[in-house]
Every structure is written in C-alpha cells, then in structure tokens.
mmCIF file of C-alpha atoms in Angstrom:
data_model
loop_
_atom_site.group_PDB
_atom_site.id
_atom_site.type_symbol
_atom_site.label_atom_id
_atom_site.label_comp_id
_atom_site.label_asym_id
_atom_site.label_seq_id
_atom_site.Cartn_x
_atom_site.Cartn_y
_atom_site.Cartn_z
ATOM 1 C CA GLY L 659 -11.693 -3.128 -17.625
ATOM 2 C CA ASN L 660 -13.584 -5.881 -15.873
ATOM 3 C CA VAL L 661 -11.083 -7.581 -13.594
ATOM 4 C CA SER L 662 -12.604 -9.614 -10.769
ATOM 5 C CA ILE L 663 -11.430 -8.715 -7.277
ATOM 6 C CA ARG L 664 -10.812 -11.794 -5.151
ATOM 7 C CA GLY L 665 -8.511 -12.612 -2.255
ATOM 8 C CA ARG L 666 -7.119 -9.891 -0.019
ATOM 9 C CA ILE L 667 -8.287 -6.299 0.404
ATOM 10 C CA LEU L 668 -5.560 -4.075 1.875
ATOM 11 C CA LYS L 669 -4.945 -0.439 2.833
ATOM 12 C CA GLY L 670 -1.776 1.546 2.330
ATOM 13 C CA VAL L 671 -0.173 4.920 1.653
ATOM 14 C CA VAL L 672 0.743 5.971 -1.884
ATOM 15 C CA VAL L 673 4.509 6.447 -2.121
ATOM 16 C CA SER L 674 5.003 6.898 -5.866
ATOM 17 C CA THR L 675 2.822 7.840 -8.833
ATOM 18 C CA LYS L 676 5.603 8.002 -11.429
ATOM 19 C CA MET L 677 4.431 5.035 -13.488
ATOM 20 C CA ARG L 678 1.598 5.228 -16.001
ATOM 21 C CA ARG L 679 -1.629 3.863 -14.450
ATOM 22 C CA THR L 680 0.325 2.195 -11.625
ATOM 23 C CA VAL L 681 0.924 3.402 -8.076
ATOM 24 C CA VAL L 682 3.331 2.111 -5.432
ATOM 25 C CA ILE L 683 1.785 1.600 -1.998
ATOM 26 C CA ARG L 684 3.627 1.282 1.304
ATOM 27 C CA ARG L 685 2.144 -0.878 4.082
ATOM 28 C CA ASP L 686 3.645 -0.518 7.566
ATOM 29 C CA TYR L 687 3.339 -3.184 10.243
ATOM 30 C CA LEU L 688 4.903 -4.197 13.549
ATOM 31 C CA ARG L 689 6.713 -7.491 14.177
ATOM 32 C CA PHE L 690 7.201 -8.781 17.700
ATOM 33 C CA VAL L 691 10.748 -9.866 18.650
ATOM 34 C CA SER L 692 10.275 -12.301 21.532
ATOM 35 C CA LYS L 693 13.908 -12.184 22.730
ATOM 36 C CA TYR L 694 13.684 -8.454 23.479
ATOM 37 C CA ARG L 695 9.891 -8.380 24.067
ATOM 38 C CA ARG L 696 9.566 -5.421 21.764
ATOM 39 C CA PHE L 697 8.144 -4.584 18.365
ATOM 40 C CA GLU L 698 10.155 -3.625 15.323
ATOM 41 C CA LYS L 699 8.810 -1.542 12.464
ATOM 42 C CA ARG L 700 8.663 -3.177 9.058
ATOM 43 C CA HIS L 701 7.142 -2.286 5.715
ATOM 44 C CA LYS L 702 6.216 -3.782 2.360
ATOM 45 C CA THR L 703 5.678 -2.027 -0.959
ATOM 46 C CA ILE L 704 2.935 -3.120 -3.350
ATOM 47 C CA SER L 705 2.456 -2.081 -6.963
ATOM 48 C CA ALA L 706 -1.213 -1.575 -7.819
ATOM 49 C CA HIS L 707 -3.057 -0.686 -11.017
ATOM 50 C CA CYS L 708 -4.822 2.670 -10.757
ATOM 51 C CA SER L 709 -7.655 3.516 -13.133
ATOM 52 C CA PRO L 710 -7.380 6.937 -14.810
ATOM 53 C CA ALA L 711 -10.765 7.722 -13.211
ATOM 54 C CA PHE L 712 -8.989 8.078 -9.831
ATOM 55 C CA ARG L 713 -6.989 11.207 -9.040
ATOM 56 C CA VAL L 714 -4.229 9.903 -6.772
ATOM 57 C CA LYS L 715 -1.438 11.932 -5.158
ATOM 58 C CA GLU L 716 1.497 10.857 -3.022
ATOM 59 C CA GLY L 717 0.457 10.534 0.614
ATOM 60 C CA ASP L 718 -3.126 9.471 -0.159
ATOM 61 C CA ILE L 719 -4.507 6.432 1.635
ATOM 62 C CA VAL L 720 -5.844 3.865 -0.824
ATOM 63 C CA THR L 721 -7.737 0.592 -0.531
ATOM 64 C CA VAL L 722 -6.559 -2.087 -2.953
ATOM 65 C CA GLY L 723 -8.055 -5.447 -3.884
ATOM 66 C CA GLN L 724 -6.255 -8.518 -5.115
ATOM 67 C CA CYS L 725 -6.876 -9.590 -8.706
ATOM 68 C CA ARG L 726 -5.211 -11.746 -11.355
ATOM 69 C CA PRO L 727 -1.629 -10.812 -12.317
ATOM 70 C CA LEU L 728 -1.762 -7.747 -14.587
ATOM 71 C CA SER L 729 2.012 -7.588 -15.132
ATOM 72 C CA LYS L 730 5.248 -8.915 -13.615
ATOM 73 C CA THR L 731 4.746 -7.048 -10.323
ATOM 74 C CA VAL L 732 1.128 -5.815 -10.363
ATOM 75 C CA ARG L 733 -1.434 -8.059 -8.616
ATOM 76 C CA PHE L 734 -3.654 -5.432 -6.990
ATOM 77 C CA ASN L 735 -6.213 -2.890 -8.204
ATOM 78 C CA VAL L 736 -7.084 0.447 -6.547
ATOM 79 C CA LEU L 737 -10.687 0.369 -5.264
ATOM 80 C CA LYS L 738 -10.987 3.511 -3.154
ATOM 81 C CA VAL L 739 -8.960 6.698 -2.556
ATOM 82 C CA GLU L 740 -9.000 8.715 0.687
ATOM 83 C CA GLU L 741 -7.481 12.191 0.637
ATOM 84 C CA ALA L 742 -4.248 12.708 2.576
ATOM 85 C CA ASN L 743 -4.493 14.774 5.749
ATOM 86 C CA GLU L 744 -1.898 17.546 5.809
ATOM 87 C CA ALA L 745 -0.438 16.576 9.214
ATOM 88 C CA ALA L 746 1.428 13.371 8.319
ATOM 89 C CA VAL L 747 2.881 13.740 4.852
ATOM 90 C CA GLY L 748 6.219 12.063 4.170
ATOM 91 C CA LYS L 749 7.461 9.066 2.275
ATOM 92 C CA LYS L 750 8.803 7.150 5.250
ATOM 93 C CA THR L 751 6.467 8.153 8.083
ATOM 94 C CA PHE L 752 5.208 5.041 9.862
ATOM 95 C CA ARG L 753 1.417 4.739 9.748
ATOM 96 C CA LEU L 754 -0.778 1.884 10.946
ATOM 97 C CA PHE L 755 -4.391 1.428 9.853
#
C-alpha cells in the first residue's frame, strides 16, 4: 500500500519469518555501566511489516522505516533487504551495525 515513512530508520537482523507478511527483527546495542566501566550487551526486538515483494530469510539484514501503527505491535515497514553472509548465522549472535 501507500504508507508514509516518517520518523526513525533502523537496521537489524531478521530473527523470525513465521508470521504472514510480518518479520521480527533483532537490534543489538551496547550499554555502558559506569560503576564497572564496562559495556553490557542488550537487544530489542521489533515487528515490521514485510511486503510480499521482498524475499526475506532468517539472518538477513534489513532496513526498516517507521510508519503509522499497522497493528498492535507493528510500527515499522521493511524498506531494504541485504542478503545474509554465511559466516555469522545464528539467532542470538551479537551484531552491531
């Protein structure tokens, strides 16, 4: 359809493609803990609408753009798909962009 993309544009790794026209994306980031002067790994999962024109597999890196709420959890739309490289494939591997 014609949904306007406004707000944030994010990158993440596809974790699940089990839903119809929706993918789950995992975004990893580091948070600094000042007491220990170290970073801890954290992650967030985002549900994004994926057009049937895109062929998306688990492990692919996708760019998503924020749009109006499409459902209870979906607020992002897949804009671009980059093929997964065979080296780092796994659901919980930590990857920064």
